[in-house]
Structure formats: structure tokens, C-alpha cells
Coordinates of C-alpha atoms (C1' of nucleotides) in Angstrom, one line a residue:
Chain A
M1 CA -75.2 -16.8 3.2
N2 CA -71.7 -15.6 2.8
K3 CA -71.4 -14.5 -0.7
V4 CA -68.7 -16.2 -1.6
K5 CA -67.3 -20.1 -0.1
V6 CA -64.9 -19.6 2.5
P7 CA -61.5 -21.6 2.4
D8 CA -61.3 -24.3 5.2
I9 CA -58.0 -23.0 5.9
I10 CA -59.2 -19.8 7.0
V11 CA -62.6 -21.3 8.9
S12 CA -60.1 -23.9 10.9
R13 CA -57.5 -21.1 12.1
L14 CA -60.5 -18.8 13.6
P15 CA -61.4 -21.2 16.4
V16 CA -57.5 -20.6 17.4
Y17 CA -58.1 -16.8 17.1
L18 CA -61.2 -17.0 19.4
R19 CA -59.7 -19.3 22.1
A20 CA -56.4 -16.5 22.4
L21 CA -59.3 -13.5 22.5
Q22 CA -60.8 -15.3 25.3
Y23 CA -58.0 -16.0 26.8
M24 CA -56.5 -12.5 26.2
A25 CA -60.0 -11.3 27.8
A26 CA -60.1 -13.2 30.5
N27 CA -56.3 -11.2 31.6
G28 CA -58.1 -8.0 31.6
N29 CA -57.1 -7.0 28.0
T30 CA -59.6 -4.9 26.2
T31 CA -57.7 -4.3 22.7
T32 CA -55.0 -6.1 20.9
S33 CA -53.6 -6.2 17.6
S34 CA -52.9 -8.4 14.3
Q35 CA -49.4 -8.5 15.2
E36 CA -50.0 -9.2 18.8
L37 CA -52.3 -11.7 18.5
G38 CA -50.4 -13.4 15.4
E39 CA -47.1 -14.0 18.1
K40 CA -49.8 -15.5 20.3
V41 CA -50.9 -18.2 18.0
G42 CA -48.1 -18.3 15.9
I43 CA -49.6 -17.1 12.9
S44 CA -48.4 -13.4 10.9
A45 CA -50.4 -10.7 10.9
A46 CA -51.1 -10.3 7.3
Q47 CA -52.6 -13.2 7.6
I48 CA -54.8 -13.0 10.2
R49 CA -55.9 -9.4 8.6
K50 CA -56.8 -11.5 5.2
D51 CA -58.7 -14.0 7.6
L52 CA -61.1 -12.1 9.1
S53 CA -61.6 -9.4 6.1
Q54 CA -63.0 -12.4 4.6
F55 CA -66.0 -11.8 6.9
G56 CA -66.2 -8.4 7.7
E57 CA -64.1 -5.1 9.3
F58 CA -63.4 -6.0 12.3
G59 CA -60.7 -3.3 13.7
K60 CA -60.1 0.2 13.5
Q61 CA -56.9 2.0 11.8
G62 CA -54.3 2.8 14.5
T63 CA -55.6 1.1 17.4
G64 CA -56.3 -2.3 16.0
Y65 CA -59.0 -4.8 17.5
H66 CA -61.3 -4.1 20.5
I67 CA -61.3 -7.5 22.0
S68 CA -64.6 -8.4 23.1
F69 CA -66.0 -7.0 20.2
L70 CA -64.0 -9.6 17.7
I71 CA -65.2 -12.1 20.0
E72 CA -68.8 -11.7 19.6
R73 CA -67.7 -11.6 15.9
L74 CA -66.1 -15.0 15.5
L75 CA -69.2 -16.6 17.6
Q76 CA -71.3 -15.5 15.3
I77 CA -69.5 -16.2 12.4
L78 CA -68.4 -19.8 13.9
K79 CA -72.3 -20.4 14.9
V80 CA -71.5 -21.1 18.9
E81 CA -73.2 -18.4 20.8
T82 CA -75.4 -20.7 21.9
I83 CA -74.8 -24.5 23.0
W84 CA -75.1 -27.1 20.2
D85 CA -76.0 -30.5 21.5
V86 CA -73.8 -33.3 21.1
V87 CA -74.3 -37.2 21.3
L88 CA -71.7 -39.5 22.6
V89 CA -71.3 -42.7 21.5
G90 CA -69.0 -45.6 22.8
M91 CA -68.8 -45.4 26.4
G92 CA -65.5 -47.1 26.9
E93 CA -62.6 -45.7 28.8
I94 CA -62.4 -42.1 26.1
G95 CA -66.1 -41.3 26.2
H96 CA -65.9 -41.6 30.1
A97 CA -63.2 -39.5 30.2
I98 CA -65.4 -37.2 27.6
L99 CA -68.4 -37.3 29.9
R100 CA -66.3 -35.9 32.9
Y101 CA -64.0 -33.5 31.1
Q102 CA -65.8 -29.9 32.2
G103 CA -64.4 -28.0 29.3
F104 CA -67.0 -28.3 26.6
G105 CA -69.7 -26.2 28.2
N106 CA -68.2 -22.9 28.2
R107 CA -66.9 -22.6 25.0
G108 CA -70.2 -24.0 22.9
F109 CA -71.2 -27.6 23.0
R110 CA -72.9 -30.1 25.8
I111 CA -73.4 -34.0 25.7
V112 CA -76.9 -35.1 25.9
A113 CA -77.2 -38.3 25.6
C114 CA -75.1 -41.4 25.5
Y115 CA -74.7 -44.8 23.6
D116 CA -72.8 -48.0 23.6
S117 CA -73.7 -51.7 21.8
D118 CA -72.5 -53.3 24.7
P119 CA -75.7 -55.2 26.9
A120 CA -74.1 -55.2 29.9
K121 CA -73.2 -51.0 29.1
I122 CA -76.6 -50.3 27.8
G123 CA -79.3 -49.5 30.7
S124 CA -76.3 -48.3 32.6
Q125 CA -76.3 -44.8 34.7
V126 CA -73.1 -43.1 33.8
A127 CA -73.1 -39.7 35.4
S128 CA -76.6 -38.2 34.7
F129 CA -77.0 -40.2 31.6
T130 CA -78.7 -43.5 30.8
I131 CA -76.7 -45.5 28.3
G132 CA -78.6 -46.2 25.0
D133 CA -78.7 -48.8 23.0
V134 CA -76.5 -47.5 20.0
K135 CA -79.2 -49.7 17.4
N136 CA -81.7 -46.8 18.2
I137 CA -79.9 -43.8 17.5
I138 CA -81.5 -43.8 14.5
K139 CA -85.4 -43.5 16.1
D140 CA -84.1 -41.6 18.3
I141 CA -82.7 -38.2 16.7
K142 CA -84.1 -38.8 13.5
D143 CA -86.4 -35.8 14.3
G144 CA -82.9 -34.2 13.7
S145 CA -83.1 -32.5 16.9
Y146 CA -79.3 -33.2 17.2
K147 CA -76.8 -32.2 14.5
M148 CA -73.3 -33.4 15.9
A149 CA -71.8 -36.6 17.6
M150 CA -68.4 -37.3 19.4
L151 CA -67.8 -41.0 19.0
C152 CA -65.3 -42.8 20.8
V153 CA -65.9 -46.6 19.5
P154 CA -63.0 -49.4 18.6
A155 CA -61.9 -48.4 15.1
S156 CA -63.8 -52.0 14.4
V157 CA -66.8 -50.3 14.1
A158 CA -66.4 -46.9 13.4
Q159 CA -67.4 -47.0 9.9
E160 CA -70.9 -48.8 10.7
V161 CA -71.6 -46.7 13.8
T162 CA -70.5 -43.5 11.5
D163 CA -72.7 -44.7 8.8
K164 CA -75.6 -44.7 11.3
L165 CA -75.6 -41.3 12.6
V166 CA -75.2 -40.3 9.5
E167 CA -78.6 -42.0 8.6
A168 CA -80.0 -40.0 11.8
G169 CA -79.3 -36.7 10.4
I170 CA -75.3 -36.1 12.4
K171 CA -73.6 -33.6 10.1
G172 CA -70.2 -33.3 12.3
I173 CA -68.4 -36.0 13.9
L174 CA -65.4 -35.7 16.1
N175 CA -64.0 -38.8 15.7
Y176 CA -61.5 -40.8 18.6
A177 CA -61.7 -43.4 16.8
P178 CA -58.1 -44.2 15.1
V179 CA -59.2 -44.7 11.8
S180 CA -60.3 -42.9 8.8
L181 CA -64.0 -42.4 8.0
A182 CA -66.5 -42.3 4.4
V183 CA -69.3 -40.1 5.1
P184 CA -71.7 -38.1 2.0
P185 CA -69.6 -34.6 1.1
D186 CA -72.7 -32.5 3.8
V187 CA -70.8 -33.9 6.6
R188 CA -67.8 -33.1 8.1
V189 CA -65.4 -35.2 10.3
Q190 CA -62.7 -34.1 12.6
Y191 CA -60.2 -36.6 13.9
I192 CA -58.9 -36.7 17.6
D193 CA -55.8 -38.9 17.2
P194 CA -52.9 -38.4 19.4
V195 CA -50.6 -40.9 18.0
I196 CA -50.6 -39.0 14.6
G197 CA -49.7 -36.3 16.5
L198 CA -47.0 -37.7 18.2
Q199 CA -45.9 -40.2 14.9
R200 CA -45.5 -36.6 13.0
M201 CA -43.2 -35.1 15.6
A202 CA -40.6 -38.1 15.5
Y203 CA -40.3 -37.5 12.2
Y204 CA -38.3 -34.6 13.2
L205 CA -36.5 -36.2 16.0
T206 CA -32.8 -36.7 15.6
E207 CA -31.7 -39.8 18.4
K208 CA -33.6 -41.1 21.1
Chain B
M1 CA -30.3 -37.8 6.1
N2 CA -32.8 -36.4 3.6
K3 CA -31.5 -34.6 0.7
V4 CA -34.0 -31.6 0.5
K5 CA -36.2 -30.8 3.2
V6 CA -39.7 -32.4 3.1
P7 CA -42.7 -29.9 3.5
D8 CA -44.5 -30.8 6.6
I9 CA -47.8 -31.4 4.8
I10 CA -46.3 -34.3 3.5
V11 CA -45.3 -35.3 6.7
S12 CA -48.3 -34.8 8.8
R13 CA -50.2 -37.4 6.1
L14 CA -47.5 -39.9 6.4
P15 CA -48.9 -41.1 9.8
V16 CA -52.3 -41.3 8.3
Y17 CA -51.4 -43.8 5.6
L18 CA -49.7 -45.7 8.3
R19 CA -52.4 -45.9 10.3
A20 CA -55.0 -47.3 7.0
L21 CA -52.5 -49.6 6.0
Q22 CA -51.6 -51.0 9.3
Y23 CA -55.7 -51.9 9.2
M24 CA -55.3 -53.0 5.9
A25 CA -53.0 -55.5 6.9
A26 CA -54.5 -56.5 10.2
N27 CA -57.8 -57.4 8.5
G28 CA -55.2 -59.6 5.7
N29 CA -54.4 -57.4 3.1
T30 CA -50.8 -57.9 1.2
T31 CA -51.2 -55.3 -0.8
T32 CA -52.8 -52.1 -2.1
S33 CA -52.9 -49.7 -4.7
S34 CA -52.6 -45.8 -4.1
Q35 CA -55.9 -45.5 -5.5
E36 CA -57.6 -47.7 -2.7
L37 CA -55.2 -46.0 -0.4
G38 CA -56.7 -43.2 -1.2
E39 CA -60.1 -43.9 -1.2
K40 CA -59.2 -45.4 2.4
V41 CA -58.2 -41.9 3.6
G42 CA -59.7 -39.4 1.3
I43 CA -56.2 -38.3 -0.3
S44 CA -56.0 -38.6 -4.1
A45 CA -54.4 -41.3 -5.4
A46 CA -52.0 -38.8 -7.1
Q47 CA -50.9 -36.9 -3.9
I48 CA -50.1 -40.7 -2.1
R49 CA -47.8 -41.4 -4.9
K50 CA -46.7 -37.9 -5.0
D51 CA -46.1 -37.9 -1.1
L52 CA -44.6 -41.4 -1.2
S53 CA -42.0 -40.6 -3.7
Q54 CA -40.5 -37.7 -1.3
F55 CA -38.6 -40.6 0.0
G56 CA -38.1 -43.1 -2.6
E57 CA -39.7 -45.9 -5.2
F58 CA -42.0 -48.1 -2.8
G59 CA -44.5 -49.5 -5.4
K60 CA -44.6 -51.9 -8.5
Q61 CA -45.9 -50.6 -11.9
G62 CA -49.1 -52.7 -12.7
T63 CA -49.7 -54.2 -9.3
G64 CA -49.3 -51.4 -6.4
Y65 CA -47.8 -51.3 -3.0
H66 CA -46.7 -54.6 -1.0
I67 CA -48.5 -53.5 2.4
S68 CA -45.8 -55.2 5.2
F69 CA -43.1 -53.6 3.0
L70 CA -44.3 -50.0 2.4
I71 CA -45.5 -50.2 6.3
E72 CA -42.0 -51.0 7.3
R73 CA -40.8 -47.8 5.4
L74 CA -43.5 -45.4 7.0
L75 CA -41.9 -46.9 10.3
Q76 CA -38.6 -46.0 9.3
I77 CA -39.4 -43.1 7.6
L78 CA -41.6 -41.6 10.9
K79 CA -39.0 -43.0 13.4
V80 CA -41.1 -45.2 14.9
E81 CA -39.8 -48.9 14.4
T82 CA -38.6 -48.8 18.1
I83 CA -40.3 -47.2 21.4
W84 CA -40.6 -43.6 22.2
D85 CA -40.6 -43.0 25.8
V86 CA -42.6 -40.2 26.8
V87 CA -43.3 -37.8 30.0
L88 CA -46.8 -37.2 31.3
V89 CA -47.1 -33.9 32.5
G90 CA -50.4 -32.8 34.9
M91 CA -52.1 -35.8 36.5
G92 CA -55.6 -34.2 36.4
E93 CA -58.4 -35.6 34.5
I94 CA -57.2 -36.0 31.3
G95 CA -54.2 -37.4 32.4
H96 CA -55.6 -40.0 34.0
A97 CA -57.2 -40.6 31.2
I98 CA -53.9 -40.7 28.9
L99 CA -52.4 -43.2 31.5
R100 CA -55.2 -45.7 31.1
Y101 CA -55.3 -45.3 27.4
Q102 CA -54.4 -48.8 25.9
G103 CA -53.6 -47.3 22.6
F104 CA -49.7 -45.6 22.3
G105 CA -47.9 -48.9 23.1
N106 CA -48.4 -50.5 19.4
R107 CA -48.3 -47.4 18.5
G108 CA -44.5 -46.6 19.0
F109 CA -44.9 -44.7 22.3
R110 CA -44.8 -45.4 26.3
I111 CA -45.0 -43.5 28.8
V112 CA -42.5 -43.4 31.1
A113 CA -42.7 -40.8 34.1
C114 CA -45.7 -38.9 35.3
Y115 CA -45.7 -35.1 37.4
D116 CA -47.7 -32.9 38.7
S117 CA -47.1 -29.1 40.7
D118 CA -50.3 -30.6 43.4
P119 CA -48.4 -31.1 46.7
A120 CA -51.2 -33.2 46.8
K121 CA -50.7 -35.3 44.2
I122 CA -46.8 -35.3 44.0
G123 CA -45.4 -38.6 45.7
S124 CA -48.5 -40.4 45.1
Q125 CA -48.5 -43.9 43.6
V126 CA -51.0 -43.9 39.7
A127 CA -50.8 -47.2 38.3
S128 CA -47.3 -48.0 38.2
F129 CA -46.0 -44.3 38.1
T130 CA -45.1 -42.3 41.3
I131 CA -46.0 -39.0 40.2
G132 CA -42.8 -36.2 40.6
D133 CA -42.9 -33.3 41.2
V134 CA -42.9 -30.4 38.2
K135 CA -40.0 -28.2 39.3
N136 CA -37.8 -31.2 39.3
I137 CA -38.4 -32.4 35.7
I138 CA -34.9 -30.0 34.7
K139 CA -33.2 -32.0 36.7
D140 CA -35.1 -35.4 35.9
I141 CA -34.5 -35.3 32.0
K142 CA -31.5 -32.9 31.5
D143 CA -29.3 -36.0 30.5
G144 CA -31.1 -35.7 27.1
S145 CA -33.1 -39.2 27.6
Y146 CA -36.4 -38.1 27.2
K147 CA -37.1 -35.8 24.2
M148 CA -41.2 -36.0 24.3
A149 CA -44.0 -34.7 26.5
M150 CA -47.6 -35.0 26.3
L151 CA -49.0 -31.7 28.7
C152 CA -52.1 -32.0 30.2
V153 CA -51.6 -28.8 32.3
P154 CA -54.3 -26.1 32.8
A155 CA -53.7 -23.1 30.1
S156 CA -53.4 -21.3 33.1
V157 CA -49.7 -22.2 33.6
A158 CA -48.9 -24.9 30.5
Q159 CA -46.8 -21.8 29.1
E160 CA -44.2 -22.0 32.1
V161 CA -44.4 -25.8 31.8
T162 CA -43.7 -25.6 28.3
D163 CA -40.7 -23.1 29.3
K164 CA -39.3 -26.1 32.0
L165 CA -39.8 -29.2 29.5
V166 CA -38.3 -26.6 26.7
E167 CA -34.9 -26.5 29.1
A168 CA -35.2 -30.1 30.2
G169 CA -34.3 -30.8 26.5
I170 CA -38.0 -31.7 25.2
K171 CA -38.3 -31.3 21.3
G172 CA -41.7 -32.3 21.0
I173 CA -45.1 -31.9 22.9
L174 CA -48.2 -32.8 22.4
N175 CA -50.4 -29.9 24.0
Y176 CA -53.8 -31.2 25.6
A177 CA -54.2 -27.7 27.2
P178 CA -56.4 -25.1 25.4
V179 CA -54.0 -22.6 24.9
S180 CA -51.3 -22.3 21.7
L181 CA -47.6 -22.2 23.1
A182 CA -44.4 -20.7 22.1
V183 CA -41.1 -22.6 21.6
P184 CA -37.9 -22.0 20.4
P185 CA -37.9 -23.2 16.3
D186 CA -36.2 -26.5 17.0
V187 CA -39.2 -27.8 19.4
R188 CA -42.3 -29.5 17.9
V189 CA -46.0 -28.7 18.9
Q190 CA -49.1 -31.0 18.4
Y191 CA -52.6 -30.0 19.8
I192 CA -55.1 -31.7 20.8
D193 CA -57.9 -29.6 21.3
P194 CA -61.3 -31.4 20.6
V195 CA -63.3 -28.2 21.2
I196 CA -61.5 -26.4 18.1
G197 CA -62.9 -29.0 16.1
L198 CA -66.0 -28.6 17.3
Q199 CA -66.1 -25.1 16.0
R200 CA -64.6 -25.9 13.2
M201 CA -67.7 -27.9 12.2
A202 CA -69.9 -25.7 13.7
Y203 CA -69.0 -23.0 11.2
Y204 CA -70.4 -25.3 8.4
L205 CA -74.3 -26.3 10.1
T206 CA -76.9 -24.6 9.1
E207 CA -79.5 -25.0 11.9
K208 CA -79.8 -26.5 15.5
Chain C
dT1 C1' -50.1 16.4 13.7
dA2 C1' -46.7 12.3 13.7
dG3 C1' -47.5 7.2 14.7
dA4 C1' -49.8 3.0 14.7
dT5 C1' -52.6 -0.3 12.1
dT6 C1' -56.5 -1.5 9.2
dG7 C1' -58.4 -3.7 5.2
dT8 C1' -56.7 -5.4 0.6
dT9 C1' -53.9 -5.5 -3.5
dA10 C1' -50.5 -7.6 -6.4
dA11 C1' -46.4 -10.5 -6.2
dT12 C1' -44.5 -14.6 -4.5
dC13 C1' -44.5 -19.2 -3.1
dG14 C1' -46.1 -23.9 -2.6
dA15 C1' -49.4 -27.2 -3.0
dT16 C1' -52.0 -30.0 -5.9
dT17 C1' -54.3 -32.0 -9.6
dA18 C1' -53.8 -34.1 -14.8
dA19 C1' -51.3 -36.6 -17.8
dC20 C1' -48.5 -40.3 -19.8
dA21 C1' -44.3 -42.4 -20.2
dA22 C1' -42.4 -46.0 -18.1
dT23 C1' -42.5 -50.7 -16.9
dC24 C1' -43.9 -55.0 -13.9
Chain D
dT1 C1' -48.6 -59.5 -25.3
dA2 C1' -52.6 -56.6 -23.1
dG3 C1' -53.9 -54.6 -18.6
dA4 C1' -53.0 -51.7 -14.5
dT5 C1' -50.7 -49.1 -11.8
dT6 C1' -45.8 -46.4 -10.5
dG7 C1' -43.3 -42.7 -10.5
dT8 C1' -42.6 -38.2 -12.9
dT9 C1' -43.5 -34.1 -14.8
dA10 C1' -45.9 -29.5 -16.3
dA11 C1' -49.9 -27.1 -15.5
dT12 C1' -53.5 -25.9 -12.3
dC13 C1' -54.8 -24.3 -8.6
dG14 C1' -54.3 -21.7 -4.1
dA15 C1' -52.5 -19.6 0.0
dT16 C1' -49.2 -17.0 2.0
dT17 C1' -46.6 -12.7 2.5
dA18 C1' -45.3 -7.9 1.2
dA19 C1' -46.3 -3.2 0.6
dC20 C1' -48.7 0.6 1.1
dA21 C1' -52.9 3.7 0.4
dA22 C1' -56.6 5.2 3.9
dT23 C1' -57.7 6.7 8.3
dC24 C1' -58.1 6.5 13.3

DNA sequence: TAGATTGTTAATCGATTAACAATC
DNA sequence: TAGATTGTTAATCGATTAACAATC
């Protein structure tokens, strides 16, 4: 679709722009500039303009960007205009917290199935879901119905469950397990490990 | 301490190396190479050697790295040999989940106090903590006793709470609120927003 | 019109990779 | 010794910034 491949570092900033724009819109703003948006997200105005220019011309000289229009375009570009179905694997503490979290729906994602490997959990009801056996994932979703998964299993089994997800046709994994995953080139992994963030900040702290 | 400032992009990879090394150590491995470590974390061997060389010479030609020694050095470099005290602000769904999470302690961090602004929650007991009034944060920690915070308040109040944390001397904020924060240059923010990760992956998906 | 701000170009800056001497 | 792997240099590659013509 795109003539030239857009660098991933640019793609990674688009959701941040989108989030800020939606926040502005919710506060009643109708227009903004690369300058103003840049201040909100901590990125230079030049970079925002350069990033957006990869996808088209969305602003007007002299006046800047119409917020609702730019939001629409970013939703299109990121392919989150409609809702993606996501499967949740691992119903421990984190899995339950994710299931209770209300913040996915209005940003393009919803959980449609839950899995675990613990016989004590399989078959039980959580919210509106019946927990399925992780062994059946491949069979269940091999029709390609689902492309994304959230992985909340212990680190010790994360790779083997990942292999199953990949075999089942999953192409994007949001990984909460504190371990690096190996996947084929056409599968993306995003890591959520709060400790990595804390350790990274600790480096800059001078004393306790 | 360091003669030359180390690029943040290098610092950001160190916790990932550390995590993989600790995983190897837990599995009984005693030595590794930049090649092997690189395969585990998805980073080139040359880059790992270059990153580590910023801090010293930790390997041996011909044999590679002694895992436990390299772990020790990374713990030192990242300043996570001993435990950092972290305050938790915002006792909603996410705040409670974080409090229940057992994965911080053995990686360098522990929660030492909880705050909220909801009168219905202030004074109540959660686990071993009494929830404090967010208004008192500045007074409570102005002695500089705590340097890090986890922020789990709604996006609408995240900036004002952040300002209080900064005034209270907090230098590192792990932000779970889905909004960009403005902070002085000596304060670091790390963002945890799963939807950003999901949207970023959605870009690469071809169809539903 | 005058002022503001875009989209884009060229220059700068920084990060990654490839290669290899050193050496365990 | 021969093989393996480091730490480091130089080359390559890619990302950011500064500047400005175009134009709303």
C-alpha cells in the first residue's frame, strides 16, 4: 500500500500523536500546530511534520492541523478505525487485571477469548468468558479469525505458548511476560515489563 | 561517575540484557557469548559488545562472558543492587493490580506507600498499606526519602499529580496514565500504555 | 496584506554494522 | 598451538534538526 516502507521509529510515534490529539479533542480543541502538539508529547515540531509527511499532507500553511481530520487519518493509517479482536492467554493476576481494564474498547481493541493451561482454571467463568485450554488455541483460531494476542503467562512457558500462537496465525503479541521472545519476521512483539522501565530510570538516579 | 555521558538508547538495552542473563543463570548456565546473548534478546552481537564496552571490559577473548559476573556489573551500573523504595499513586484498578504483583521485589523495587485523592479510599487499608491523601505527598516525602513513583491515576489528573510528585522530589515516574507528561529535565518518565503497543502492531497487520 | 505555519530539502548528528587485531 | 571471541576502529547507515520557499 505504501510506496516506500515507513521506518518503524516513525510508526512508533503515531499512536502517541493520536493519543494527544484525542485528548485535545476531548477538551474541545479543534485545531493545533506541529509546535503545540510537539510541546504536548515532547517531540520537536520539525519531527512531527516530517513524520506526518510520510503519509500525506494533512495540514494547512498558516493555520496548522484540524484535529478531528488528523485523528481520522491517523486512525486509518494505524488501521484502528474499527475494533481488533484480541485473545488473552494466561489468567493469572495480570490476565485478570487486563480483563477488568476498561481502556481498550474505545481505542480499537477488545478481548474476545481467554486461555490458560491450569486445569483448575480451564472451564471456569471469568467475567463473560469461559477460560479455554491453551492446548486448543491452534484448533480454535486456525481459521485466521484473530491476529493479536496478549500474553500473560509465566516467563518459563512464554516461548512455548508463543510458538503455539504463531502457529495459530497470530501476527501481533503484546507480551507481559518478563522475557524476550523469538518469533518469525512477520510477527511483531511489543513488550510490557514495568521493571525494565524502573531499572532504566534507576540508572539516572544519584542516590537513595 | 562516568567520564562521558552514555547514550540513553544504550542504557535502555541494559535491563534487557540483565533480564536475559538472570534467566540464563536461573537455568544453570554459567557463561555466554555476545553471539548467544544477542540471539536471545534479538540484538546483534556487535551491538551488545559495543554497549558493554561503554562501561568496561567484562568478557574474555575466546570464552565470552561469565554470567554471574556480568549480572553483578549490570546491577551496579543500573544501580539496582539494592532495593529502591517506590510510592504508588492512584488506587484504582491498575493501582490494586500493581500492589498485588509479586514481580518487583526480586528485581530491585518495592512499594512503600500508596496514595489516592478519593475520600472514600483515603484511610482505608489495602494489603499492608493505609492509603494516604495525595494532598499530603509533598509533606510526606519532602525529605527526599523517595525518588521513584508509579502513577496510576486517570489521565485527566495525571499532570497535576505529576507536578506534586516533582515538587516532592520524585526523579523517576513510571506512568500508567495514557497521557504524555511534562516534567523538568532532571526527572525521567517511563510510559506503560498497552494500547500504544497494540496500535503500533496494528499498523503492520494486513487484514482482520 | 502581514503573520503564521506547513511540507521539504540539505546539513548535521548519532547509531549500527562489519571487520579485525589482540588475546584467552 | 588452533579456535573462539572479545573490544575497538572505521565505514555505513539512518534519524533528527535547521532553514526556508510556498501558501493559507
